[in-house]
Amino acid sequence: MPQEVRCVWPARALLGEGPLWSPGQGAVFFVDIHGSRILRHGLDDGSQADWALEDAACWLVECADGDGFIAGLRSRRVVRLRLEPGRAVIAGELARIDPGRPGNRLNDAKADAQGRLWIGSMDDGEETPSGAFHRLDPDGSITRMDEGYTVANGPALSPDGRTLYHTDSAARTIHAFDLDGAGRLSGKRAHIRFVEADGYPDGMTCDAEGGLWVAHWDGGRVSRFRPDGTLDRSIALPVSRVTSCVFAGPALDRLFVTTAAHGIGRDGRPDEPLAGALFECDPGGVRGLPPGRFGHPPG
């Protein structure tokens, strides 16, 4: 394993995704979609905890009012969620996404600086372009912003909030949109295209300099791309299915990466002992952006 990479939790997540830095809790949370778990890794003490769910969470975002999380569930429900000792409690439903598309599920979301949620949906069988991209406003209204995604993935926002990145992993393409203050998208364009040797673009995050960090599913690495879309550098991991990444820590100078064990060691694939682990990678002095939260803060 490269010196710039270390395994912090061999969690063996079937589909580890959606890492989230919680400054208030001093922890990185992430989900295991296929394993129906939410996982927590404390940065100061290395403590680890997980919660089982009947309806798997596909992503988590903290609430601006400080009262728990917003979670997107596999059943396409967006709910308020509280994590209590030994149990996860659904404390209310905010929205239902793609109600007429039962073959879809939710997959990845981020909150912007205005407290809006940007949510992708996808075909659970990963075969048809039935997924879409949605905006959920703090007042509970939902707007479908874009369509035609087979595997919608990894929304990320530029430091100035004027560019939103969103991916169709199946098409190996990361799109860029212009984003205005009212939450309107325009100017959709192909920003980065992966070739077969790159694997598939999965979850991603922006750093404070505008670099876009992208996880390579079946590519075994995480890469940083400059704002113009050119490759800056890559960090290899000892697993092939790299799923997402997040900056964490008080200074936002630590990069944590989720991975997946789904399909590893089967159908001719070699086994990877650390597949599904949570890793920490050295981002080379680059810092991240504060995490967005859903809703308007009190006061």
PDB file of C-alpha atoms in Angstrom:
ATOM      1  CA  MET A   1       0.000   0.000   0.000  1.00  0.00           C
ATOM      2  CA  PRO A   2       1.443   3.452  -0.876  1.00  0.00           C
ATOM      3  CA  GLN A   3       2.654   5.518   2.068  1.00  0.00           C
ATOM      4  CA  GLU A   4       0.047   8.168   1.232  1.00  0.00           C
ATOM      5  CA  VAL A   5      -2.782   5.659   1.814  1.00  0.00           C
ATOM      6  CA  ARG A   6      -3.819   3.853   4.992  1.00  0.00           C
ATOM      7  CA  CYS A   7      -6.784   1.691   5.911  1.00  0.00           C
ATOM      8  CA  VAL A   8      -8.602   3.186   8.901  1.00  0.00           C
ATOM      9  CA  TRP A   9     -11.469   0.683   9.049  1.00  0.00           C
ATOM     10  CA  PRO A  10     -11.667  -2.694   7.254  1.00  0.00           C
ATOM     11  CA  ALA A  11     -15.462  -2.459   7.386  1.00  0.00           C
ATOM     12  CA  ARG A  12     -16.038  -4.809   4.426  1.00  0.00           C
ATOM     13  CA  ALA A  13     -18.893  -2.634   3.193  1.00  0.00           C
ATOM     14  CA  LEU A  14     -20.683  -4.283   0.290  1.00  0.00           C
ATOM     15  CA  LEU A  15     -21.302  -0.861  -1.253  1.00  0.00           C
ATOM     16  CA  GLY A  16     -19.671   1.839   0.854  1.00  0.00           C
ATOM     17  CA  GLU A  17     -20.822   5.241  -0.382  1.00  0.00           C
ATOM     18  CA  GLY A  18     -21.727   8.813   0.514  1.00  0.00           C
ATOM     19  CA  PRO A  19     -18.982   9.784   3.012  1.00  0.00           C
ATOM     20  CA  LEU A  20     -19.956  12.803   5.109  1.00  0.00           C
ATOM     21  CA  TRP A  21     -17.825  14.876   7.478  1.00  0.00           C
ATOM     22  CA  SER A  22     -19.692  15.975  10.610  1.00  0.00           C
ATOM     23  CA  PRO A  23     -17.760  18.810  12.300  1.00  0.00           C
ATOM     24  CA  GLY A  24     -20.048  18.725  15.338  1.00  0.00           C
ATOM     25  CA  GLN A  25     -19.483  15.034  15.947  1.00  0.00           C
ATOM     26  CA  GLY A  26     -15.866  14.967  14.802  1.00  0.00           C
ATOM     27  CA  ALA A  27     -16.634  11.925  12.678  1.00  0.00           C
ATOM     28  CA  VAL A  28     -16.933  10.653   9.136  1.00  0.00           C
ATOM     29  CA  PHE A  29     -20.218   8.902   8.398  1.00  0.00           C
ATOM     30  CA  PHE A  30     -20.837   6.722   5.350  1.00  0.00           C
ATOM     31  CA  VAL A  31     -23.453   4.243   4.147  1.00  0.00           C
ATOM     32  CA  ASP A  32     -23.340   0.641   3.006  1.00  0.00           C
ATOM     33  CA  ILE A  33     -26.198   0.544   0.523  1.00  0.00           C
ATOM     34  CA  HIS A  34     -26.173  -3.200  -0.180  1.00  0.00           C
ATOM     35  CA  GLY A  35     -25.422  -4.001   3.457  1.00  0.00           C
ATOM     36  CA  SER A  36     -28.204  -1.711   4.783  1.00  0.00           C
ATOM     37  CA  ARG A  37     -25.891  -0.025   7.290  1.00  0.00           C
ATOM     38  CA  ILE A  38     -24.821   3.431   8.354  1.00  0.00           C
ATOM     39  CA  LEU A  39     -21.254   3.601   9.663  1.00  0.00           C
ATOM     40  CA  ARG A  40     -19.417   6.162  11.817  1.00  0.00           C
ATOM     41  CA  HIS A  41     -15.663   6.637  12.225  1.00  0.00           C
ATOM     42  CA  GLY A  42     -14.499   9.065  14.920  1.00  0.00           C
ATOM     43  CA  LEU A  43     -11.386  10.995  13.925  1.00  0.00           C
ATOM     44  CA  ASP A  44     -10.011  11.792  17.373  1.00  0.00           C
ATOM     45  CA  ASP A  45     -10.312   8.414  19.030  1.00  0.00           C
ATOM     46  CA  GLY A  46     -10.774   6.047  16.083  1.00  0.00           C
ATOM     47  CA  SER A  47     -14.095   4.860  17.533  1.00  0.00           C
ATOM     48  CA  GLN A  48     -16.375   2.958  15.200  1.00  0.00           C
ATOM     49  CA  ALA A  49     -20.106   2.329  15.243  1.00  0.00           C
ATOM     50  CA  ASP A  50     -22.777   1.165  12.832  1.00  0.00           C
ATOM     51  CA  TRP A  51     -26.562   1.074  12.602  1.00  0.00           C
ATOM     52  CA  ALA A  52     -28.678  -1.460  10.708  1.00  0.00           C
ATOM     53  CA  LEU A  53     -31.615  -0.297   8.586  1.00  0.00           C
ATOM     54  CA  GLU A  54     -34.565  -2.145   7.106  1.00  0.00           C
ATOM     55  CA  ASP A  55     -34.721   0.325   4.201  1.00  0.00           C
ATOM     56  CA  ALA A  56     -31.125   1.042   3.200  1.00  0.00           C
ATOM     57  CA  ALA A  57     -29.846   4.606   3.221  1.00  0.00           C
ATOM     58  CA  CYS A  58     -28.121   5.697   0.005  1.00  0.00           C
ATOM     59  CA  TRP A  59     -26.753   8.975   1.433  1.00  0.00           C
ATOM     60  CA  LEU A  60     -26.781  11.239   4.501  1.00  0.00           C
ATOM     61  CA  VAL A  61     -26.723  15.032   4.882  1.00  0.00           C
ATOM     62  CA  GLU A  62     -26.810  16.862   8.205  1.00  0.00           C
ATOM     63  CA  CYS A  63     -29.733  19.141   9.070  1.00  0.00           C
ATOM     64  CA  ALA A  64     -29.035  22.864   9.360  1.00  0.00           C
ATOM     65  CA  ASP A  65     -31.066  22.994  12.574  1.00  0.00           C
ATOM     66  CA  GLY A  66     -28.713  20.486  14.189  1.00  0.00           C
ATOM     67  CA  ASP A  67     -31.423  17.870  14.648  1.00  0.00           C
ATOM     68  CA  GLY A  68     -29.962  14.768  13.037  1.00  0.00           C
ATOM     69  CA  PHE A  69     -29.699  13.909   9.368  1.00  0.00           C
ATOM     70  CA  ILE A  70     -31.617  13.844   6.137  1.00  0.00           C
ATOM     71  CA  ALA A  71     -31.322  10.431   4.476  1.00  0.00           C
ATOM     72  CA  GLY A  72     -32.227   9.208   1.027  1.00  0.00           C
ATOM     73  CA  LEU A  73     -33.555   5.661   1.222  1.00  0.00           C
ATOM     74  CA  ARG A  74     -33.445   2.901  -1.337  1.00  0.00           C
ATOM     75  CA  SER A  75     -37.248   3.107  -1.563  1.00  0.00           C
ATOM     76  CA  ARG A  76     -36.823   6.670  -2.958  1.00  0.00           C
ATOM     77  CA  ARG A  77     -38.056   8.296   0.239  1.00  0.00           C
ATOM     78  CA  VAL A  78     -36.241  11.300   1.707  1.00  0.00           C
ATOM     79  CA  VAL A  79     -36.584  11.230   5.486  1.00  0.00           C
ATOM     80  CA  ARG A  80     -35.344  12.877   8.645  1.00  0.00           C
ATOM     81  CA  LEU A  81     -33.178  10.408  10.541  1.00  0.00           C
ATOM     82  CA  ARG A  82     -31.811  10.331  14.072  1.00  0.00           C
ATOM     83  CA  LEU A  83     -29.019   7.980  15.081  1.00  0.00           C
ATOM     84  CA  GLU A  84     -29.524   6.885  18.668  1.00  0.00           C
ATOM     85  CA  PRO A  85     -27.495   4.322  20.633  1.00  0.00           C
ATOM     86  CA  GLY A  86     -28.228   0.992  18.992  1.00  0.00           C
ATOM     87  CA  ARG A  87     -30.936   2.187  16.615  1.00  0.00           C
ATOM     88  CA  ALA A  88     -31.713   4.506  13.708  1.00  0.00           C
ATOM     89  CA  VAL A  89     -35.029   6.326  14.033  1.00  0.00           C
ATOM     90  CA  ILE A  90     -36.976   7.743  11.085  1.00  0.00           C
ATOM     91  CA  ALA A  91     -38.507  10.965  12.414  1.00  0.00           C
ATOM     92  CA  GLY A  92     -40.586  12.036   9.427  1.00  0.00           C
ATOM     93  CA  GLU A  93     -40.772  11.926   5.639  1.00  0.00           C
ATOM     94  CA  LEU A  94     -39.879  14.987   3.563  1.00  0.00           C
ATOM     95  CA  ALA A  95     -40.383  13.787   0.000  1.00  0.00           C
ATOM     96  CA  ARG A  96     -40.714  10.906  -2.423  1.00  0.00           C
ATOM     97  CA  ILE A  97     -38.536  10.875  -5.527  1.00  0.00           C
ATOM     98  CA  ASP A  98     -39.571   9.230  -8.829  1.00  0.00           C
ATOM     99  CA  PRO A  99     -42.898   7.895  -7.435  1.00  0.00           C
ATOM    100  CA  GLY A 100     -43.838   6.435 -10.813  1.00  0.00           C
ATOM    101  CA  ARG A 101     -40.542   4.627 -11.347  1.00  0.00           C
ATOM    102  CA  PRO A 102     -40.515   1.623  -8.975  1.00  0.00           C
ATOM    103  CA  GLY A 103     -37.370   0.179 -10.585  1.00  0.00           C
ATOM    104  CA  ASN A 104     -35.346   3.197  -9.488  1.00  0.00           C
ATOM    105  CA  ARG A 105     -33.522   3.950  -6.265  1.00  0.00           C
ATOM    106  CA  LEU A 106     -31.743   7.001  -4.893  1.00  0.00           C
ATOM    107  CA  ASN A 107     -27.991   7.312  -5.293  1.00  0.00           C
ATOM    108  CA  ASP A 108     -25.851  10.134  -3.915  1.00  0.00           C
ATOM    109  CA  ALA A 109     -26.742  13.683  -2.911  1.00  0.00           C
ATOM    110  CA  LYS A 110     -25.159  16.897  -1.649  1.00  0.00           C
ATOM    111  CA  ALA A 111     -26.435  20.062   0.006  1.00  0.00           C
ATOM    112  CA  ASP A 112     -25.371  23.465  -1.288  1.00  0.00           C
ATOM    113  CA  ALA A 113     -24.660  26.674   0.629  1.00  0.00           C
ATOM    114  CA  GLN A 114     -28.330  27.733   0.329  1.00  0.00           C
ATOM    115  CA  GLY A 115     -29.500  24.589   2.127  1.00  0.00           C
ATOM    116  CA  ARG A 116     -30.869  22.901  -0.992  1.00  0.00           C
ATOM    117  CA  LEU A 117     -30.383  19.203  -1.695  1.00  0.00           C
ATOM    118  CA  TRP A 118     -29.210  17.917  -5.081  1.00  0.00           C
ATOM    119  CA  ILE A 119     -30.314  14.288  -5.436  1.00  0.00           C
ATOM    120  CA  GLY A 120     -29.658  11.686  -8.100  1.00  0.00           C
ATOM    121  CA  SER A 121     -31.799   8.651  -8.856  1.00  0.00           C
ATOM    122  CA  MET A 122     -30.861   5.607 -10.910  1.00  0.00           C
ATOM    123  CA  ASP A 123     -32.094   2.338 -12.341  1.00  0.00           C
ATOM    124  CA  ASP A 124     -31.484  -0.201  -9.556  1.00  0.00           C
ATOM    125  CA  GLY A 125     -30.600  -2.768 -12.227  1.00  0.00           C
ATOM    126  CA  GLU A 126     -28.143  -0.324 -13.862  1.00  0.00           C
ATOM    127  CA  GLU A 127     -29.534  -1.073 -17.320  1.00  0.00           C
ATOM    128  CA  THR A 128     -31.890   1.716 -18.441  1.00  0.00           C
ATOM    129  CA  PRO A 129     -31.602   5.534 -18.347  1.00  0.00           C
ATOM    130  CA  SER A 130     -34.591   5.960 -16.035  1.00  0.00           C
ATOM    131  CA  GLY A 131     -32.694   7.997 -13.434  1.00  0.00           C
ATOM    132  CA  ALA A 132     -32.880  11.744 -12.998  1.00  0.00           C
ATOM    133  CA  PHE A 133     -31.388  14.680 -11.105  1.00  0.00           C
ATOM    134  CA  HIS A 134     -33.558  16.542  -8.610  1.00  0.00           C
ATOM    135  CA  ARG A 135     -33.437  19.632  -6.396  1.00  0.00           C
ATOM    136  CA  LEU A 136     -35.155  19.508  -3.017  1.00  0.00           C
ATOM    137  CA  ASP A 137     -35.620  22.962  -1.503  1.00  0.00           C
ATOM    138  CA  PRO A 138     -35.838  23.684   2.244  1.00  0.00           C
ATOM    139  CA  ASP A 139     -39.591  24.313   1.859  1.00  0.00           C
ATOM    140  CA  GLY A 140     -40.054  20.706   0.691  1.00  0.00           C
ATOM    141  CA  SER A 141     -40.634  21.449  -2.998  1.00  0.00           C
ATOM    142  CA  ILE A 142     -39.011  19.131  -5.542  1.00  0.00           C
ATOM    143  CA  THR A 143     -37.871  20.069  -9.038  1.00  0.00           C
ATOM    144  CA  ARG A 144     -36.605  17.573 -11.609  1.00  0.00           C
ATOM    145  CA  MET A 145     -33.563  19.278 -13.088  1.00  0.00           C
ATOM    146  CA  ASP A 146     -32.246  16.730 -15.609  1.00  0.00           C
ATOM    147  CA  GLU A 147     -33.070  13.249 -16.914  1.00  0.00           C
ATOM    148  CA  GLY A 148     -31.663  10.261 -18.756  1.00  0.00           C
ATOM    149  CA  TYR A 149     -29.239   8.846 -16.174  1.00  0.00           C
ATOM    150  CA  THR A 150     -28.563   5.133 -15.846  1.00  0.00           C
ATOM    151  CA  VAL A 151     -26.379   5.606 -12.746  1.00  0.00           C
ATOM    152  CA  ALA A 152     -26.633   9.169 -11.415  1.00  0.00           C
ATOM    153  CA  ASN A 153     -23.674   9.865  -9.170  1.00  0.00           C
ATOM    154  CA  GLY A 154     -21.522  12.227  -7.163  1.00  0.00           C
ATOM    155  CA  PRO A 155     -22.866  15.762  -7.268  1.00  0.00           C
ATOM    156  CA  ALA A 156     -20.180  18.266  -6.285  1.00  0.00           C
ATOM    157  CA  LEU A 157     -20.095  22.056  -6.111  1.00  0.00           C
ATOM    158  CA  SER A 158     -17.287  24.444  -6.999  1.00  0.00           C
ATOM    159  CA  PRO A 159     -15.923  26.748  -4.268  1.00  0.00           C
ATOM    160  CA  ASP A 160     -17.843  29.757  -5.610  1.00  0.00           C
ATOM    161  CA  GLY A 161     -21.073  27.743  -5.918  1.00  0.00           C
ATOM    162  CA  ARG A 162     -21.472  28.653  -9.573  1.00  0.00           C
ATOM    163  CA  THR A 163     -20.610  25.268 -11.091  1.00  0.00           C
ATOM    164  CA  LEU A 164     -22.296  21.993 -10.247  1.00  0.00           C
ATOM    165  CA  TYR A 165     -20.790  18.677 -11.349  1.00  0.00           C
ATOM    166  CA  HIS A 166     -22.919  15.575 -11.837  1.00  0.00           C
ATOM    167  CA  THR A 167     -22.098  12.185 -13.305  1.00  0.00           C
ATOM    168  CA  ASP A 168     -23.689   9.426 -15.319  1.00  0.00           C
ATOM    169  CA  SER A 169     -21.317   6.655 -14.294  1.00  0.00           C
ATOM    170  CA  ALA A 170     -22.603   4.213 -16.916  1.00  0.00           C
ATOM    171  CA  ALA A 171     -21.717   6.724 -19.642  1.00  0.00           C
ATOM    172  CA  ARG A 172     -18.281   7.340 -18.032  1.00  0.00           C
ATOM    173  CA  THR A 173     -19.027  11.073 -18.168  1.00  0.00           C
ATOM    174  CA  ILE A 174     -18.889  13.864 -15.597  1.00  0.00           C
ATOM    175  CA  HIS A 175     -21.097  16.779 -16.626  1.00  0.00           C
ATOM    176  CA  ALA A 176     -20.723  20.388 -15.553  1.00  0.00           C
ATOM    177  CA  PHE A 177     -23.619  22.836 -15.201  1.00  0.00           C
ATOM    178  CA  ASP A 178     -23.787  26.555 -14.546  1.00  0.00           C
ATOM    179  CA  LEU A 179     -25.701  27.158 -11.304  1.00  0.00           C
ATOM    180  CA  ASP A 180     -27.328  30.483 -10.422  1.00  0.00           C
ATOM    181  CA  GLY A 181     -28.448  31.818  -7.059  1.00  0.00           C
ATOM    182  CA  ALA A 182     -32.038  30.687  -7.615  1.00  0.00           C
ATOM    183  CA  GLY A 183     -30.941  27.080  -8.099  1.00  0.00           C
ATOM    184  CA  ARG A 184     -31.378  27.003 -11.872  1.00  0.00           C
ATOM    185  CA  LEU A 185     -29.038  24.881 -13.999  1.00  0.00           C
ATOM    186  CA  SER A 186     -27.890  25.773 -17.504  1.00  0.00           C
ATOM    187  CA  GLY A 187     -25.060  25.121 -19.930  1.00  0.00           C
ATOM    188  CA  LYS A 188     -24.820  21.355 -19.470  1.00  0.00           C
ATOM    189  CA  ARG A 189     -21.569  20.094 -20.935  1.00  0.00           C
ATOM    190  CA  ALA A 190     -19.306  17.048 -20.801  1.00  0.00           C
ATOM    191  CA  HIS A 191     -16.539  18.090 -18.403  1.00  0.00           C
ATOM    192  CA  ILE A 192     -14.530  14.859 -18.025  1.00  0.00           C
ATOM    193  CA  ARG A 193     -14.831  11.604 -19.967  1.00  0.00           C
ATOM    194  CA  PHE A 194     -13.320   8.384 -18.646  1.00  0.00           C
ATOM    195  CA  VAL A 195     -11.945   5.706 -20.975  1.00  0.00           C
ATOM    196  CA  GLU A 196     -12.207   1.990 -20.223  1.00  0.00           C
ATOM    197  CA  ALA A 197      -8.844   1.887 -18.453  1.00  0.00           C
ATOM    198  CA  ASP A 198     -10.070   4.553 -16.010  1.00  0.00           C
ATOM    199  CA  GLY A 199     -13.035   2.486 -14.844  1.00  0.00           C
ATOM    200  CA  TYR A 200     -16.187   4.485 -14.103  1.00  0.00           C
ATOM    201  CA  PRO A 201     -16.455   7.898 -12.418  1.00  0.00           C
ATOM    202  CA  ASP A 202     -18.218   7.486  -9.076  1.00  0.00           C
ATOM    203  CA  GLY A 203     -18.561   9.812  -6.065  1.00  0.00           C
ATOM    204  CA  MET A 204     -16.622  13.086  -5.969  1.00  0.00           C
ATOM    205  CA  THR A 205     -15.925  16.279  -4.073  1.00  0.00           C
ATOM    206  CA  CYS A 206     -14.361  19.679  -4.749  1.00  0.00           C
ATOM    207  CA  ASP A 207     -11.439  21.158  -2.850  1.00  0.00           C
ATOM    208  CA  ALA A 208     -10.952  24.813  -1.897  1.00  0.00           C
ATOM    209  CA  GLU A 209      -8.848  25.456  -5.011  1.00  0.00           C
ATOM    210  CA  GLY A 210     -11.555  24.170  -7.354  1.00  0.00           C
ATOM    211  CA  GLY A 211      -9.975  20.787  -7.960  1.00  0.00           C
ATOM    212  CA  LEU A 212     -12.415  17.920  -8.441  1.00  0.00           C
ATOM    213  CA  TRP A 213     -11.549  14.662  -6.648  1.00  0.00           C
ATOM    214  CA  VAL A 214     -13.182  11.649  -8.315  1.00  0.00           C
ATOM    215  CA  ALA A 215     -13.369   8.009  -7.204  1.00  0.00           C
ATOM    216  CA  HIS A 216     -12.710   5.406  -9.928  1.00  0.00           C
ATOM    217  CA  TRP A 217     -15.076   2.406  -9.720  1.00  0.00           C
ATOM    218  CA  ASP A 218     -13.158  -0.526 -11.228  1.00  0.00           C
ATOM    219  CA  GLY A 219     -10.230   1.863 -11.595  1.00  0.00           C
ATOM    220  CA  GLY A 220      -8.586   1.422  -8.189  1.00  0.00           C
ATOM    221  CA  ARG A 221      -7.785   5.041  -7.490  1.00  0.00           C
ATOM    222  CA  VAL A 222      -8.967   8.529  -6.675  1.00  0.00           C
ATOM    223  CA  SER A 223      -7.930  11.370  -8.990  1.00  0.00           C
ATOM    224  CA  ARG A 224      -7.797  15.129  -8.767  1.00  0.00           C
ATOM    225  CA  PHE A 225      -8.797  17.105 -11.868  1.00  0.00           C
ATOM    226  CA  ARG A 226      -8.061  20.799 -12.326  1.00  0.00           C
ATOM    227  CA  PRO A 227     -10.979  23.214 -12.869  1.00  0.00           C
ATOM    228  CA  ASP A 228     -10.429  22.967 -16.634  1.00  0.00           C
ATOM    229  CA  GLY A 229     -10.962  19.185 -16.466  1.00  0.00           C
ATOM    230  CA  THR A 230      -7.349  18.123 -17.006  1.00  0.00           C
ATOM    231  CA  LEU A 231      -5.856  15.461 -14.751  1.00  0.00           C
ATOM    232  CA  ASP A 232      -3.656  16.758 -11.952  1.00  0.00           C
ATOM    233  CA  ARG A 233      -2.748  13.557 -10.058  1.00  0.00           C
ATOM    234  CA  SER A 234      -4.013  10.160  -8.933  1.00  0.00           C
ATOM    235  CA  ILE A 235      -3.670   8.134  -5.739  1.00  0.00           C
ATOM    236  CA  ALA A 236      -3.769   4.339  -6.120  1.00  0.00           C
ATOM    237  CA  LEU A 237      -5.641   2.228  -3.569  1.00  0.00           C
ATOM    238  CA  PRO A 238      -5.261  -1.508  -2.894  1.00  0.00           C
ATOM    239  CA  VAL A 239      -8.834  -2.176  -4.055  1.00  0.00           C
ATOM    240  CA  SER A 240     -10.531  -1.815  -7.414  1.00  0.00           C
ATOM    241  CA  ARG A 241     -13.986  -0.536  -6.518  1.00  0.00           C
ATOM    242  CA  VAL A 242     -13.393   2.962  -5.167  1.00  0.00           C
ATOM    243  CA  THR A 243     -16.698   4.709  -4.608  1.00  0.00           C
ATOM    244  CA  SER A 244     -16.424   8.228  -3.115  1.00  0.00           C
ATOM    245  CA  CYS A 245     -14.336  10.660  -1.089  1.00  0.00           C
ATOM    246  CA  VAL A 246     -14.680  13.509   1.410  1.00  0.00           C
ATOM    247  CA  PHE A 247     -12.414  16.040   3.097  1.00  0.00           C
ATOM    248  CA  ALA A 248     -12.609  15.919   6.880  1.00  0.00           C
ATOM    249  CA  GLY A 249     -11.003  17.148  10.075  1.00  0.00           C
ATOM    250  CA  PRO A 250     -11.112  20.636  11.645  1.00  0.00           C
ATOM    251  CA  ALA A 251      -8.794  21.980   8.939  1.00  0.00           C
ATOM    252  CA  LEU A 252     -10.477  19.962   6.149  1.00  0.00           C
ATOM    253  CA  ASP A 253      -7.034  18.649   5.218  1.00  0.00           C
ATOM    254  CA  ARG A 254      -7.686  14.900   5.494  1.00  0.00           C
ATOM    255  CA  LEU A 255      -9.177  12.907   2.606  1.00  0.00           C
ATOM    256  CA  PHE A 256     -11.281   9.833   3.385  1.00  0.00           C
ATOM    257  CA  VAL A 257     -12.265   7.352   0.678  1.00  0.00           C
ATOM    258  CA  THR A 258     -15.017   4.710   0.636  1.00  0.00           C
ATOM    259  CA  THR A 259     -14.853   1.448  -1.309  1.00  0.00           C
ATOM    260  CA  ALA A 260     -16.999  -1.595  -2.118  1.00  0.00           C
ATOM    261  CA  ALA A 261     -16.682  -5.360  -1.690  1.00  0.00           C
ATOM    262  CA  HIS A 262     -19.677  -6.090  -3.938  1.00  0.00           C
ATOM    263  CA  GLY A 263     -18.709  -8.641  -6.587  1.00  0.00           C
ATOM    264  CA  ILE A 264     -15.125  -8.949  -5.395  1.00  0.00           C
ATOM    265  CA  GLY A 265     -13.786 -12.527  -5.350  1.00  0.00           C
ATOM    266  CA  ARG A 266     -16.569 -13.790  -7.618  1.00  0.00           C
ATOM    267  CA  ASP A 267     -16.963 -14.521 -11.335  1.00  0.00           C
ATOM    268  CA  GLY A 268     -13.229 -14.707 -11.859  1.00  0.00           C
ATOM    269  CA  ARG A 269     -12.432 -11.531  -9.946  1.00  0.00           C
ATOM    270  CA  PRO A 270      -9.500 -11.868  -7.551  1.00  0.00           C
ATOM    271  CA  ASP A 271     -10.257 -11.409  -3.889  1.00  0.00           C
ATOM    272  CA  GLU A 272      -9.224  -8.099  -2.308  1.00  0.00           C
ATOM    273  CA  PRO A 273      -8.872  -8.383   1.487  1.00  0.00           C
ATOM    274  CA  LEU A 274      -9.448  -4.653   1.997  1.00  0.00           C
ATOM    275  CA  ALA A 275     -12.388  -4.261  -0.384  1.00  0.00           C
ATOM    276  CA  GLY A 276     -15.127  -2.307   1.357  1.00  0.00           C
ATOM    277  CA  ALA A 277     -12.704  -0.586   3.729  1.00  0.00           C
ATOM    278  CA  LEU A 278     -12.565   3.086   4.647  1.00  0.00           C
ATOM    279  CA  PHE A 279      -9.213   4.624   3.704  1.00  0.00           C
ATOM    280  CA  GLU A 280      -7.444   7.869   4.481  1.00  0.00           C
ATOM    281  CA  CYS A 281      -5.322   9.386   1.702  1.00  0.00           C
ATOM    282  CA  ASP A 282      -2.842  12.265   1.806  1.00  0.00           C
ATOM    283  CA  PRO A 283      -4.277  15.046  -0.394  1.00  0.00           C
ATOM    284  CA  GLY A 284      -0.899  16.748  -0.709  1.00  0.00           C
ATOM    285  CA  GLY A 285      -1.629  19.940   1.176  1.00  0.00           C
ATOM    286  CA  VAL A 286      -4.975  20.622  -0.486  1.00  0.00           C
ATOM    287  CA  ARG A 287      -7.946  21.464   1.743  1.00  0.00           C
ATOM    288  CA  GLY A 288     -11.606  20.763   1.221  1.00  0.00           C
ATOM    289  CA  LEU A 289     -14.789  22.786   1.532  1.00  0.00           C
ATOM    290  CA  PRO A 290     -17.157  22.841   4.520  1.00  0.00           C
ATOM    291  CA  PRO A 291     -20.006  20.336   4.145  1.00  0.00           C
ATOM    292  CA  GLY A 292     -23.406  21.657   3.126  1.00  0.00           C
ATOM    293  CA  ARG A 293     -26.431  21.118   5.359  1.00  0.00           C
ATOM    294  CA  PHE A 294     -30.091  20.871   4.432  1.00  0.00           C
ATOM    295  CA  GLY A 295     -32.533  23.592   5.412  1.00  0.00           C
ATOM    296  CA  HIS A 296     -32.203  27.043   6.932  1.00  0.00           C
ATOM    297  CA  PRO A 297     -30.359  27.362  10.255  1.00  0.00           C
ATOM    298  CA  PRO A 298     -32.459  28.630  13.154  1.00  0.00           C
ATOM    299  CA  GLY A 299     -32.448  32.383  13.745  1.00  0.00           C
TER     300      GLY A 299
END
